Coordinates of C-alpha atoms and ligand atoms in Angstrom, one line a residue:
M641 CA 1.5 19.9 -6.8
L642 CA 2.4 16.8 -4.9
D643 CA 4.2 14.0 -6.6
P644 CA 1.6 11.2 -7.2
D645 CA 3.8 8.5 -5.9
A646 CA 4.4 10.5 -2.8
A647 CA 0.6 10.8 -2.5
L648 CA 0.2 7.1 -2.9
K649 CA 2.7 6.5 -0.2
I650 CA 0.8 8.7 2.2
L651 CA -2.3 6.8 1.5
E652 CA -0.7 3.4 1.8
D653 CA 1.2 4.2 4.9
F654 CA -1.7 5.6 6.8
E655 CA -1.8 4.1 10.3
F656 CA -5.0 2.3 10.4
T657 CA -6.2 -0.6 12.5
P658 CA -9.4 -1.9 10.9
R659 CA -12.1 -3.2 13.2
V660 CA -12.3 -7.0 13.1
E661 CA -15.5 -9.0 12.9
V662 CA -16.0 -12.7 12.9
V663 CA -18.1 -14.2 10.0
P664 CA -19.1 -17.7 8.9
T665 CA -16.4 -19.1 6.6
G666 CA -19.1 -19.7 3.9
E667 CA -19.9 -16.0 3.9
A668 CA -16.3 -14.7 3.7
L669 CA -15.8 -14.6 -0.1
G670 CA -14.1 -11.3 -1.0
R671 CA -13.6 -10.3 2.6
V672 CA -10.1 -9.5 3.9
L673 CA -8.7 -12.0 6.4
A674 CA -7.8 -9.9 9.4
E675 CA -5.1 -12.0 11.0
A676 CA -2.6 -14.8 10.0
L677 CA -4.1 -18.2 10.7
R678 CA -2.3 -21.4 11.4
V679 CA -2.8 -25.0 10.4
R680 CA -5.0 -26.7 13.1
V681 CA -4.7 -30.3 12.0
D682 CA -2.2 -32.3 9.9
S683 CA -3.4 -32.6 6.3
P684 CA -4.2 -35.3 5.7
P685 CA -5.0 -36.1 9.4
F686 CA -4.1 -39.8 8.8
S687 CA -2.2 -41.6 6.0
K688 CA -4.7 -42.5 3.4
A689 CA -5.2 -44.3 0.1
A690 CA -4.8 -42.2 -3.1
M691 CA -6.4 -44.9 -5.2
D692 CA -9.0 -47.6 -5.0
G693 CA -7.1 -50.9 -4.7
Y694 CA -5.4 -53.3 -2.2
A695 CA -3.2 -52.3 0.7
L696 CA -0.3 -54.6 1.3
R697 CA 3.4 -54.9 2.3
S698 CA 5.6 -54.0 -0.7
A699 CA 8.4 -56.2 0.7
D700 CA 6.2 -59.2 0.0
G701 CA 6.7 -58.8 -3.7
G702 CA 4.3 -61.7 -4.5
D703 CA 1.4 -62.0 -6.9
R704 CA -1.3 -63.5 -4.7
Y705 CA -2.7 -62.1 -1.5
R706 CA -5.4 -63.2 0.9
I707 CA -8.0 -60.4 1.4
I708 CA -8.6 -59.9 5.1
E709 CA -10.8 -56.8 5.2
M710 CA -12.5 -54.2 3.2
I711 CA -11.8 -50.6 4.3
A712 CA -14.0 -47.7 3.1
A713 CA -13.4 -44.0 3.5
G714 CA -14.4 -43.1 7.0
D715 CA -13.6 -46.6 8.4
V716 CA -10.9 -47.4 11.0
P717 CA -9.1 -50.5 9.8
E718 CA -9.7 -53.4 12.2
Q719 CA -6.7 -55.5 11.2
G720 CA -3.1 -55.0 10.5
I721 CA -1.6 -56.5 7.4
A722 CA 0.7 -59.5 7.8
S723 CA 2.9 -61.0 5.1
G724 CA 0.9 -62.4 2.2
Q725 CA -2.2 -60.5 3.2
C726 CA -4.0 -57.4 1.8
S727 CA -7.0 -55.3 2.6
K728 CA -9.3 -54.0 -0.1
I729 CA -9.3 -50.2 0.3
M730 CA -11.1 -47.3 -1.2
T731 CA -9.7 -43.8 -2.1
G732 CA -9.5 -41.7 1.0
A733 CA -9.6 -44.6 3.5
M734 CA -7.1 -45.0 6.3
I735 CA -4.1 -47.2 5.6
P736 CA -4.1 -50.3 7.8
E737 CA -1.1 -51.0 10.1
G738 CA 1.7 -52.8 8.3
A739 CA 0.7 -51.7 4.8
D740 CA 3.0 -49.4 2.8
K741 CA 1.5 -49.7 -0.7
I742 CA -1.8 -49.7 -2.6
V743 CA -1.9 -51.7 -5.7
R744 CA -4.6 -50.0 -7.8
V745 CA -7.6 -52.0 -8.6
E746 CA -7.0 -51.8 -12.4
F747 CA -3.7 -53.8 -11.9
T748 CA -5.5 -56.7 -10.1
R749 CA -8.0 -59.5 -10.4
E750 CA -10.1 -60.7 -7.4
A751 CA -11.6 -64.1 -6.9
E752 CA -12.9 -66.1 -3.9
G753 CA -11.2 -64.0 -1.2
W754 CA -7.9 -63.7 -3.1
M755 CA -6.3 -60.9 -5.0
T756 CA -3.9 -61.5 -7.9
V757 CA -1.6 -58.7 -9.1
T758 CA -1.8 -58.7 -12.9
E759 CA 0.5 -55.7 -13.6
P760 CA 3.4 -54.2 -11.6
E761 CA 2.3 -51.2 -9.5
P762 CA 5.1 -48.6 -9.7
Y763 CA 3.7 -46.2 -7.0
A764 CA 2.9 -46.4 -3.3
N765 CA -0.3 -44.5 -3.8
I766 CA -0.4 -43.4 -0.2
I767 CA -0.8 -39.8 1.0
E768 CA 1.2 -39.7 4.2
R769 CA -0.2 -38.0 7.3
G770 CA 0.8 -34.3 7.3
E771 CA 2.2 -34.6 3.8
N772 CA 0.3 -31.4 2.7
L773 CA 0.2 -29.4 5.9
R774 CA 1.6 -29.8 9.4
A775 CA -0.3 -28.6 12.5
G776 CA 1.1 -25.3 13.7
E777 CA 2.6 -24.1 10.4
A778 CA 1.3 -20.9 8.6
L779 CA -1.9 -21.4 6.8
L780 CA -3.1 -18.0 5.4
D781 CA -1.8 -14.5 5.8
P782 CA -4.1 -11.5 5.6
K783 CA -5.5 -11.2 2.1
V784 CA -8.7 -11.0 0.1
L785 CA -10.3 -14.4 0.5
R786 CA -11.1 -16.3 -2.7
A787 CA -13.1 -19.4 -3.2
Q788 CA -10.1 -21.7 -2.9
D789 CA -9.0 -19.9 0.3
L790 CA -12.4 -20.6 1.9
G791 CA -12.0 -24.3 0.8
V792 CA -8.6 -24.4 2.6
L793 CA -10.1 -22.8 5.7
A794 CA -13.1 -25.2 5.7
S795 CA -10.6 -28.2 5.3
Q796 CA -9.0 -27.0 8.5
G797 CA -12.2 -26.9 10.4
Y798 CA -12.5 -23.1 10.5
A799 CA -16.3 -22.6 10.8
T800 CA -15.8 -18.8 11.2
V801 CA -13.0 -16.4 10.2
P802 CA -11.9 -13.0 11.5
V803 CA -12.2 -10.4 8.8
S804 CA -11.7 -6.7 8.6
A805 CA -14.9 -4.7 8.9
V806 CA -16.1 -3.4 5.6
P807 CA -15.8 0.3 5.3
L808 CA -18.9 2.4 4.4
V809 CA -18.2 4.5 1.4
G810 CA -20.4 7.5 0.7
V811 CA -20.7 9.2 -2.7
I812 CA -21.8 12.8 -3.2
T813 CA -21.7 14.3 -6.7
T814 CA -21.6 18.1 -6.9
G815 CA -22.7 20.3 -9.7
S816 CA -25.9 22.4 -10.4
E817 CA -25.9 20.9 -13.9
L818 CA -26.4 17.3 -12.8
R819 CA -29.7 15.4 -13.1
P820 CA -30.2 11.8 -12.2
P821 CA -30.5 9.4 -15.2
G822 CA -34.2 8.9 -15.9
E823 CA -35.2 12.5 -15.6
Q824 CA -35.6 14.9 -18.5
L825 CA -32.6 17.1 -19.2
A826 CA -33.2 20.9 -19.4
S827 CA -30.8 22.9 -21.5
G828 CA -27.4 23.2 -19.9
Q829 CA -27.8 20.0 -17.9
I830 CA -26.1 16.6 -18.1
Y831 CA -26.7 13.3 -16.4
D832 CA -24.9 12.5 -13.2
S833 CA -22.8 9.5 -14.4
N834 CA -20.1 9.8 -11.6
G835 CA -22.5 8.8 -8.9
V836 CA -23.3 5.4 -10.5
Q837 CA -19.7 4.9 -11.7
L838 CA -18.1 5.6 -8.3
C839 CA -20.6 3.4 -6.5
A840 CA -19.9 0.6 -8.9
Q841 CA -16.1 1.0 -8.5
A842 CA -16.7 0.8 -4.7
Q843 CA -19.0 -2.2 -5.1
A844 CA -16.2 -4.0 -7.1
M845 CA -14.1 -3.7 -4.0
Q846 CA -16.8 -5.3 -1.9
V847 CA -17.3 -2.3 0.4
R848 CA -20.6 -1.0 1.6
R849 CA -21.7 2.1 -0.2
R850 CA -24.3 4.9 0.1
N851 CA -25.1 7.2 -2.8
Y852 CA -26.3 10.5 -1.5
G853 CA -27.0 11.8 -5.0
A854 CA -26.1 15.2 -6.5
V855 CA -25.8 18.4 -4.6
P856 CA -26.0 21.8 -6.4
D857 CA -23.0 24.2 -6.3
D858 CA -24.3 26.0 -3.2
P859 CA -21.8 26.1 -0.3
K860 CA -24.6 25.8 2.4
R861 CA -26.3 22.8 0.9
L862 CA -22.9 21.2 0.1
A863 CA -21.7 21.7 3.7
A864 CA -24.9 20.2 5.1
A865 CA -24.6 17.1 2.8
V866 CA -20.9 16.6 3.4
D867 CA -21.2 17.1 7.2
R868 CA -23.9 14.4 7.4
A869 CA -22.0 12.0 5.1
L870 CA -18.8 12.5 7.1
R871 CA -20.6 11.5 10.3
E872 CA -22.1 8.4 8.7
C873 CA -19.3 7.1 6.5
D874 CA -15.7 5.9 6.9
L875 CA -14.8 7.3 3.5
L876 CA -16.6 10.0 1.5
L877 CA -16.1 10.4 -2.3
L878 CA -17.0 13.8 -3.7
S879 CA -17.0 14.4 -7.4
G880 CA -16.6 17.9 -8.9
G881 CA -16.2 21.3 -7.5
V882 CA -12.6 20.7 -6.4
S883 CA -10.6 22.9 -8.8
M884 CA -10.2 26.6 -9.4
G885 CA -13.6 27.8 -10.7
D886 CA -15.7 30.4 -8.8
L887 CA -18.2 27.6 -8.0
D888 CA -15.7 25.0 -6.8
F889 CA -16.6 25.0 -3.2
V890 CA -15.4 21.6 -2.0
P891 CA -12.0 22.7 -0.5
D892 CA -13.5 25.6 1.5
V893 CA -16.5 23.6 2.6
L894 CA -14.2 20.9 3.9
K895 CA -12.0 23.3 5.8
D896 CA -15.1 25.1 7.3
L897 CA -16.3 21.7 8.5
G898 CA -13.1 21.1 10.4
A899 CA -11.4 18.7 8.0
Q900 CA -7.7 18.7 7.6
I901 CA -6.5 18.8 4.0
V902 CA -3.8 16.1 3.6
F903 CA -3.1 17.0 0.0
H904 CA -4.7 19.0 -2.7
K905 CA -3.4 18.9 -6.3
L906 CA -1.3 16.1 -7.7
A907 CA 1.1 16.1 -10.6
V908 CA -1.0 13.5 -12.3
K909 CA -3.0 13.5 -15.6
P910 CA -5.9 13.3 -15.5
G911 CA -7.0 14.3 -12.1
K912 CA -4.7 17.2 -11.1
P913 CA -7.2 18.9 -8.6
T914 CA -7.5 15.7 -6.5
L915 CA -7.9 16.4 -2.8
F916 CA -7.6 14.1 0.2
A917 CA -8.7 15.2 3.7
R918 CA -9.5 13.8 7.1
R919 CA -12.0 14.7 9.8
D920 CA -11.6 12.6 13.0
N921 CA -11.9 9.0 11.8
S922 CA -13.5 9.8 8.5
F923 CA -11.7 10.5 5.3
V924 CA -12.7 12.2 2.1
F925 CA -11.5 12.4 -1.5
G926 CA -12.4 15.3 -3.6
L927 CA -12.3 14.0 -7.1
P928 CA -12.5 16.0 -10.3
G929 CA -15.9 16.0 -11.9
N930 CA -14.7 15.0 -15.3
P931 CA -15.7 11.3 -15.5
V932 CA -12.5 9.9 -16.9
S933 CA -10.5 11.6 -14.2
T934 CA -12.9 10.4 -11.5
F935 CA -12.6 6.9 -12.8
I936 CA -8.8 6.8 -13.0
I937 CA -8.2 8.6 -9.7
F938 CA -10.5 6.0 -8.0
E939 CA -8.6 3.2 -9.7
V940 CA -5.2 4.4 -8.6
F941 CA -5.6 6.3 -5.4
V942 CA -9.0 5.6 -3.8
K943 CA -8.4 1.8 -4.3
A944 CA -5.0 2.0 -2.6
F945 CA -6.6 3.8 0.4
L946 CA -9.6 1.5 0.7
C947 CA -7.2 -1.5 0.7
R948 CA -5.3 0.2 3.5
C949 CA -8.6 0.7 5.4
M950 CA -9.2 -3.0 5.1
G951 CA -5.7 -3.9 6.2
I952 CA -4.1 -5.0 2.9
T953 CA -1.8 -3.5 0.4
S954 CA -3.3 -3.1 -3.0
E955 CA -1.5 -5.1 -5.6
P956 CA -2.8 -4.2 -9.0
R957 CA -2.6 -7.0 -11.6
V958 CA -0.1 -6.1 -14.2
V959 CA 0.6 -7.7 -17.6
S960 CA 3.4 -6.7 -20.0
G961 CA 2.9 -5.9 -23.7
T962 CA 4.3 -4.1 -26.7
L963 CA 3.2 -0.6 -27.6
A964 CA 1.4 -0.7 -30.9
E965 CA 1.9 2.9 -31.9
T966 CA 4.3 5.6 -30.8
I967 CA 2.9 7.9 -28.1
K968 CA 3.9 11.6 -28.0
R969 CA 2.8 14.2 -25.6
R970 CA 3.6 17.9 -25.4
D971 CA 3.4 18.3 -21.6
A972 CA 5.6 15.9 -19.7
K973 CA 5.3 17.6 -16.3
R974 CA 2.8 15.2 -14.9
L975 CA 2.6 11.5 -14.5
E976 CA 0.0 10.3 -16.9
Y977 CA -2.3 7.3 -16.7
R978 CA -3.5 6.5 -20.1
P979 CA -6.3 4.0 -20.9
V980 CA -5.4 1.2 -23.3
R981 CA -6.9 -1.9 -24.8
L982 CA -5.0 -5.1 -25.5
E983 CA -4.8 -7.1 -28.7
G984 CA -2.9 -10.1 -27.6
R985 CA 0.5 -8.7 -26.5
Q986 CA -0.1 -5.4 -28.4
V987 CA -1.0 -2.4 -26.2
V988 CA -3.2 0.0 -28.1
A989 CA -3.6 3.5 -26.5
L990 CA -7.2 4.7 -26.7
S991 CA -7.7 7.8 -28.6
Y992 CA -9.5 9.9 -26.1
H993 CA -10.1 13.6 -26.3
G994 CA -9.5 14.5 -22.7
S995 CA -11.0 13.7 -19.4
S996 CA -14.6 14.4 -20.3
H997 CA -14.5 11.7 -23.0
L998 CA -16.1 9.0 -20.8
S999 CA -17.3 6.8 -23.7
A1000 CA -13.6 6.2 -24.7
L1001 CA -13.4 4.0 -21.5
R1002 CA -15.8 1.5 -23.1
E1003 CA -12.9 -0.2 -24.6
A1004 CA -10.4 0.3 -21.8
E1005 CA -8.9 -2.8 -20.4
G1006 CA -5.9 -1.3 -18.6
L1007 CA -3.9 1.8 -17.8
I1008 CA -0.3 2.5 -18.7
R1009 CA 1.9 5.0 -16.8
I1010 CA 3.8 7.7 -18.7
E1011 CA 6.4 9.0 -16.3
I1012 CA 7.1 12.6 -15.5
G1013 CA 9.7 13.8 -18.0
T1014 CA 8.8 11.3 -20.7
D1015 CA 7.3 12.9 -23.7
R1016 CA 7.6 10.0 -26.1
I1017 CA 7.3 6.2 -26.0
E1018 CA 8.4 4.4 -29.2
E1019 CA 6.2 1.9 -31.0
G1020 CA 7.4 -1.6 -30.0
S1021 CA 8.5 -0.6 -26.4
E1022 CA 7.8 -3.1 -23.7
L1023 CA 5.2 -1.7 -21.2
D1024 CA 3.5 -2.7 -18.1
V1025 CA -0.3 -2.5 -18.3
R1026 CA -2.2 -2.3 -15.1
L1027 CA -5.4 -4.2 -15.6
L1028 CA -8.8 -2.6 -14.8
Ligands
AMP1308 P1 -15.9 20.1 -12.1 O1 -14.8 19.2 -11.5 O2 -17.0 20.4 -11.1 O3 -15.3 21.4 -12.6 O4 -16.5 19.4 -13.3 C1 -15.7 19.2 -14.5 C2 -16.6 18.6 -15.6 O5 -17.1 17.4 -15.2 C3 -17.8 19.5 -15.9 O6 -17.9 19.5 -17.3 C4 -18.9 18.8 -15.2 O7 -20.1 19.1 -15.9 C5 -18.5 17.4 -15.3 N1 -19.1 16.6 -14.2 C6 -19.1 17.0 -13.0 N2 -19.7 16.1 -12.2 C7 -20.2 15.2 -13.0 C8 -20.9 14.0 -12.8 N3 -21.3 13.7 -11.5 N4 -21.2 13.2 -13.8 C9 -20.8 13.6 -15.0 N5 -20.1 14.7 -15.3 C10 -19.8 15.5 -14.3
MG1309 MG1 -18.7 21.5 -11.0

């Protein structure tokens, strides 16, 4: 059994250069920026008014100024400001030569071409050229692009951005007992929930996905399906058939198809039989069929690998909280990820009856880690919760 953190390190350190494609900035939400980008133009590109008001020379210090011009956003001022003069100016407009202060309109009165200051203006109200960003400095490093990042890119004139190609993730569920939701169950059968669940987890990561459906526990049919999916996909997710039962054909089928097993069996709970293999430039996870295991192993291991494929390091969002009730466990040989919910700062471990108890995940908001060797965590302990 491989140490789960060692397995994570293998996944995160995989040498992988994602293909880069160029997409319109407006369509890059959720995509991974493929290379560091620099500031193209000073921001703002010219010194501009932060307020509607009157641009003047602060050294004048007087109360009455002759208005020589009106400057709107987008205008280029035609006249410089001399002593005793001002220009009426709108927010975002270029500061005229000679002016170093905007008296906001609320602190003034205007009549017959003259402006009178009615209240002292404490601020300059000017945003200097390059005050926010200077041309040439770092703008964005590779990361998942959010709405505000796209705004920043657009503000810098980037009409397109280089992003990592989106991997195609295939999903095959294995098990002769599986029926697709919508069909009638015969006795001994269950619905295939992992197919939908794994595709949804992949969708949440903005990757392309292809659900190949369920394949019965028949090595020939499994081999045919896996071979095709490995040729078509960057990453294949298999659920079920990966442990020690007579009908668990996944490891042998993969070997027969020429895949190299990178690891099989992790000291993790749930999800001990987890397998990771590679054939050429395609990768495959063999995930346990029990749906809680499938879910958690995707969350922790598959996610990390998919991030790697897209050129980023996965950084799960973590909050800290206080354990609501003492946790005890008999077997402390494996690292355990336990689903929890949050009540304010209180961390409540979900009572779940093992890895087939999928409905327990309805309430899950996060996962806690119980380390190898830890058989008890006291009520009131401070814990990190990895948010789902
Ligand atoms: P396995 O890993 O194939 O031994 O399956 C472990 C358990 O998970 C068995 O009870 C299976 O019936 C169940 N299971 C396997 N695949 C699925 C699936 N796609 N959806 C829901 N349950 C599954
Ligand atoms: Mg099975």
